[in-house]
Amino acid sequence: MNNEMLVKIIVSEDISSQQNGPNISNIIINPVLTLRAPFVPTALSLAVTVLTSGITPNETHKMEINITNANGDADEPAIYSTGENDFAIPGASDNFNFNLDLKNIPFMDEGKYKVNFIFDGKIFSDIFSVVASQKLSK
């Protein structure tokens, strides 16, 4: 198996699971690059899907998924984090998906946000934007 790991990160409005015989399929609902809110600060619900290929099976790995403000200070805490988790994939798998269904995540400002997938210390990232129809005073 090739040790090169490939990663795609998809932000969407929601995710749903559907039973297809013995398998479960994940359905990504309305993938987006920009989430629109009626106002900011706000709380938004969204889903994050991380598609991976090339994870070595039957070994313990460490992973974390977090969302940070891409416009802010690098030391600013994540607005969401799974925390670091140990996991192993039993048996060979060409593809493995990590899915998060997030509800009421606080977004204090309009702008760019970064989804970080940290796998065994290597960081894979993608950007999405939050825009508002109205900005409220803080």
JSON list of C-alpha atoms in Angstrom, two decimals, residues 30-123:
[
{"chain": "A", "resi": 30, "resn": "ASN", "atom": "CA", "xyz": [-25.52, 21.22, 0.43]},
{"chain": "A", "resi": 31, "resn": "PRO", "atom": "CA", "xyz": [-21.71, 21.47, 0.47]},
{"chain": "A", "resi": 32, "resn": "VAL", "atom": "CA", "xyz": [-20.67, 25.11, 0.84]},
{"chain": "A", "resi": 33, "resn": "LEU", "atom": "CA", "xyz": [-17.69, 27.43, 0.68]},
{"chain": "A", "resi": 34, "resn": "THR", "atom": "CA", "xyz": [-19.62, 30.25, 2.37]},
{"chain": "A", "resi": 35, "resn": "LEU", "atom": "CA", "xyz": [-22.12, 29.98, 5.22]},
{"chain": "A", "resi": 36, "resn": "ARG", "atom": "CA", "xyz": [-24.58, 32.87, 5.45]},
{"chain": "A", "resi": 37, "resn": "ALA", "atom": "CA", "xyz": [-26.04, 33.89, 8.79]},
{"chain": "A", "resi": 38, "resn": "PRO", "atom": "CA", "xyz": [-28.81, 36.43, 9.40]},
{"chain": "A", "resi": 39, "resn": "PHE", "atom": "CA", "xyz": [-26.45, 38.28, 11.78]},
{"chain": "A", "resi": 40, "resn": "VAL", "atom": "CA", "xyz": [-23.13, 37.99, 13.64]},
{"chain": "A", "resi": 41, "resn": "PRO", "atom": "CA", "xyz": [-22.22, 37.15, 16.31]},
{"chain": "A", "resi": 42, "resn": "THR", "atom": "CA", "xyz": [-24.22, 33.98, 15.74]},
{"chain": "A", "resi": 43, "resn": "ALA", "atom": "CA", "xyz": [-24.33, 30.25, 16.30]},
{"chain": "A", "resi": 44, "resn": "LEU", "atom": "CA", "xyz": [-24.35, 28.08, 13.18]},
{"chain": "A", "resi": 45, "resn": "SER", "atom": "CA", "xyz": [-24.93, 24.40, 12.58]},
{"chain": "A", "resi": 46, "resn": "LEU", "atom": "CA", "xyz": [-22.73, 22.75, 9.98]},
{"chain": "A", "resi": 47, "resn": "ALA", "atom": "CA", "xyz": [-21.17, 19.43, 9.07]},
{"chain": "A", "resi": 48, "resn": "VAL", "atom": "CA", "xyz": [-17.54, 18.62, 8.34]},
{"chain": "A", "resi": 49, "resn": "THR", "atom": "CA", "xyz": [-16.53, 15.58, 6.33]},
{"chain": "A", "resi": 50, "resn": "VAL", "atom": "CA", "xyz": [-12.88, 14.61, 6.06]},
{"chain": "A", "resi": 51, "resn": "LEU", "atom": "CA", "xyz": [-12.25, 12.08, 3.27]},
{"chain": "A", "resi": 52, "resn": "THR", "atom": "CA", "xyz": [-8.98, 10.19, 3.64]},
{"chain": "A", "resi": 53, "resn": "SER", "atom": "CA", "xyz": [-7.02, 7.58, 1.76]},
{"chain": "A", "resi": 54, "resn": "GLY", "atom": "CA", "xyz": [-3.69, 5.98, 2.64]},
{"chain": "A", "resi": 55, "resn": "ILE", "atom": "CA", "xyz": [-4.16, 5.47, 6.38]},
{"chain": "A", "resi": 56, "resn": "THR", "atom": "CA", "xyz": [-2.06, 2.51, 7.50]},
{"chain": "A", "resi": 57, "resn": "PRO", "atom": "CA", "xyz": [-4.46, -0.13, 8.87]},
{"chain": "A", "resi": 58, "resn": "ASN", "atom": "CA", "xyz": [-4.09, -2.03, 12.16]},
{"chain": "A", "resi": 59, "resn": "GLU", "atom": "CA", "xyz": [-1.91, 0.71, 13.70]},
{"chain": "A", "resi": 60, "resn": "THR", "atom": "CA", "xyz": [-2.79, 3.24, 16.36]},
{"chain": "A", "resi": 61, "resn": "HIS", "atom": "CA", "xyz": [-2.98, 6.80, 15.04]},
{"chain": "A", "resi": 62, "resn": "LYS", "atom": "CA", "xyz": [-3.74, 10.17, 16.62]},
{"chain": "A", "resi": 63, "resn": "MET", "atom": "CA", "xyz": [-6.24, 12.55, 15.05]},
{"chain": "A", "resi": 64, "resn": "GLU", "atom": "CA", "xyz": [-7.97, 15.84, 15.83]},
{"chain": "A", "resi": 65, "resn": "ILE", "atom": "CA", "xyz": [-10.37, 18.04, 13.88]},
{"chain": "A", "resi": 66, "resn": "ASN", "atom": "CA", "xyz": [-10.74, 21.69, 14.87]},
{"chain": "A", "resi": 67, "resn": "ILE", "atom": "CA", "xyz": [-12.12, 24.95, 13.51]},
{"chain": "A", "resi": 68, "resn": "THR", "atom": "CA", "xyz": [-10.18, 28.18, 13.98]},
{"chain": "A", "resi": 69, "resn": "ASN", "atom": "CA", "xyz": [-10.62, 31.80, 12.94]},
{"chain": "A", "resi": 70, "resn": "ALA", "atom": "CA", "xyz": [-8.29, 32.17, 9.93]},
{"chain": "A", "resi": 71, "resn": "ASN", "atom": "CA", "xyz": [-8.32, 35.98, 10.33]},
{"chain": "A", "resi": 72, "resn": "GLY", "atom": "CA", "xyz": [-7.33, 35.97, 13.98]},
{"chain": "A", "resi": 73, "resn": "ASP", "atom": "CA", "xyz": [-4.26, 35.46, 16.11]},
{"chain": "A", "resi": 74, "resn": "ALA", "atom": "CA", "xyz": [-2.60, 32.03, 15.73]},
{"chain": "A", "resi": 75, "resn": "ASP", "atom": "CA", "xyz": [-2.71, 31.67, 19.55]},
{"chain": "A", "resi": 76, "resn": "GLU", "atom": "CA", "xyz": [-6.48, 32.22, 19.61]},
{"chain": "A", "resi": 77, "resn": "PRO", "atom": "CA", "xyz": [-8.24, 29.08, 20.85]},
{"chain": "A", "resi": 78, "resn": "ALA", "atom": "CA", "xyz": [-10.21, 26.92, 18.42]},
{"chain": "A", "resi": 79, "resn": "ILE", "atom": "CA", "xyz": [-13.92, 27.65, 18.27]},
{"chain": "A", "resi": 80, "resn": "TYR", "atom": "CA", "xyz": [-14.46, 23.87, 18.08]},
{"chain": "A", "resi": 81, "resn": "SER", "atom": "CA", "xyz": [-12.18, 20.87, 18.62]},
{"chain": "A", "resi": 82, "resn": "THR", "atom": "CA", "xyz": [-12.65, 17.12, 18.87]},
{"chain": "A", "resi": 83, "resn": "GLY", "atom": "CA", "xyz": [-9.54, 17.01, 21.04]},
{"chain": "A", "resi": 84, "resn": "GLU", "atom": "CA", "xyz": [-6.80, 14.53, 20.22]},
{"chain": "A", "resi": 85, "resn": "ASN", "atom": "CA", "xyz": [-8.12, 10.99, 19.82]},
{"chain": "A", "resi": 86, "resn": "ASP", "atom": "CA", "xyz": [-6.44, 7.62, 19.35]},
{"chain": "A", "resi": 87, "resn": "PHE", "atom": "CA", "xyz": [-7.95, 5.28, 16.76]},
{"chain": "A", "resi": 88, "resn": "ALA", "atom": "CA", "xyz": [-7.07, 2.37, 14.50]},
{"chain": "A", "resi": 89, "resn": "ILE", "atom": "CA", "xyz": [-8.68, 1.14, 11.28]},
{"chain": "A", "resi": 90, "resn": "PRO", "atom": "CA", "xyz": [-9.14, -2.64, 11.41]},
{"chain": "A", "resi": 91, "resn": "GLY", "atom": "CA", "xyz": [-8.20, -4.24, 8.09]},
{"chain": "A", "resi": 92, "resn": "ALA", "atom": "CA", "xyz": [-7.28, -2.56, 4.83]},
{"chain": "A", "resi": 93, "resn": "SER", "atom": "CA", "xyz": [-9.53, 0.25, 3.62]},
{"chain": "A", "resi": 94, "resn": "ASP", "atom": "CA", "xyz": [-8.91, 2.37, 0.53]},
{"chain": "A", "resi": 95, "resn": "ASN", "atom": "CA", "xyz": [-11.01, 5.22, 1.94]},
{"chain": "A", "resi": 96, "resn": "PHE", "atom": "CA", "xyz": [-11.97, 6.29, 5.43]},
{"chain": "A", "resi": 97, "resn": "ASN", "atom": "CA", "xyz": [-14.28, 9.20, 6.33]},
{"chain": "A", "resi": 98, "resn": "PHE", "atom": "CA", "xyz": [-14.44, 11.27, 9.50]},
{"chain": "A", "resi": 99, "resn": "ASN", "atom": "CA", "xyz": [-17.81, 13.02, 9.90]},
{"chain": "A", "resi": 100, "resn": "LEU", "atom": "CA", "xyz": [-18.81, 15.75, 12.34]},
{"chain": "A", "resi": 101, "resn": "ASP", "atom": "CA", "xyz": [-22.37, 17.01, 12.72]},
{"chain": "A", "resi": 102, "resn": "LEU", "atom": "CA", "xyz": [-21.92, 20.27, 14.64]},
{"chain": "A", "resi": 103, "resn": "LYS", "atom": "CA", "xyz": [-24.78, 22.21, 16.19]},
{"chain": "A", "resi": 104, "resn": "ASN", "atom": "CA", "xyz": [-24.76, 25.83, 17.41]},
{"chain": "A", "resi": 105, "resn": "ILE", "atom": "CA", "xyz": [-21.05, 26.56, 16.97]},
{"chain": "A", "resi": 106, "resn": "PRO", "atom": "CA", "xyz": [-20.32, 30.21, 17.91]},
{"chain": "A", "resi": 107, "resn": "PHE", "atom": "CA", "xyz": [-19.01, 32.50, 15.19]},
{"chain": "A", "resi": 108, "resn": "MET", "atom": "CA", "xyz": [-18.24, 35.94, 16.61]},
{"chain": "A", "resi": 109, "resn": "ASP", "atom": "CA", "xyz": [-17.21, 37.60, 13.34]},
{"chain": "A", "resi": 110, "resn": "GLU", "atom": "CA", "xyz": [-17.62, 37.46, 9.61]},
{"chain": "A", "resi": 111, "resn": "GLY", "atom": "CA", "xyz": [-14.60, 36.23, 7.68]},
{"chain": "A", "resi": 112, "resn": "LYS", "atom": "CA", "xyz": [-12.56, 33.19, 6.89]},
{"chain": "A", "resi": 113, "resn": "TYR", "atom": "CA", "xyz": [-12.44, 30.12, 9.13]},
{"chain": "A", "resi": 114, "resn": "LYS", "atom": "CA", "xyz": [-10.12, 27.14, 8.85]},
{"chain": "A", "resi": 115, "resn": "VAL", "atom": "CA", "xyz": [-10.93, 23.46, 9.33]},
{"chain": "A", "resi": 116, "resn": "ASN", "atom": "CA", "xyz": [-7.79, 21.64, 10.46]},
{"chain": "A", "resi": 117, "resn": "PHE", "atom": "CA", "xyz": [-7.45, 17.86, 10.30]},
{"chain": "A", "resi": 118, "resn": "ILE", "atom": "CA", "xyz": [-4.41, 16.88, 12.35]},
{"chain": "A", "resi": 119, "resn": "PHE", "atom": "CA", "xyz": [-3.31, 13.31, 11.73]},
{"chain": "A", "resi": 120, "resn": "ASP", "atom": "CA", "xyz": [-0.24, 11.89, 13.50]},
{"chain": "A", "resi": 121, "resn": "GLY", "atom": "CA", "xyz": [1.08, 15.46, 13.81]},
{"chain": "A", "resi": 122, "resn": "LYS", "atom": "CA", "xyz": [0.57, 16.40, 10.13]},
{"chain": "A", "resi": 123, "resn": "ILE", "atom": "CA", "xyz": [-1.91, 19.22, 9.48]}
]
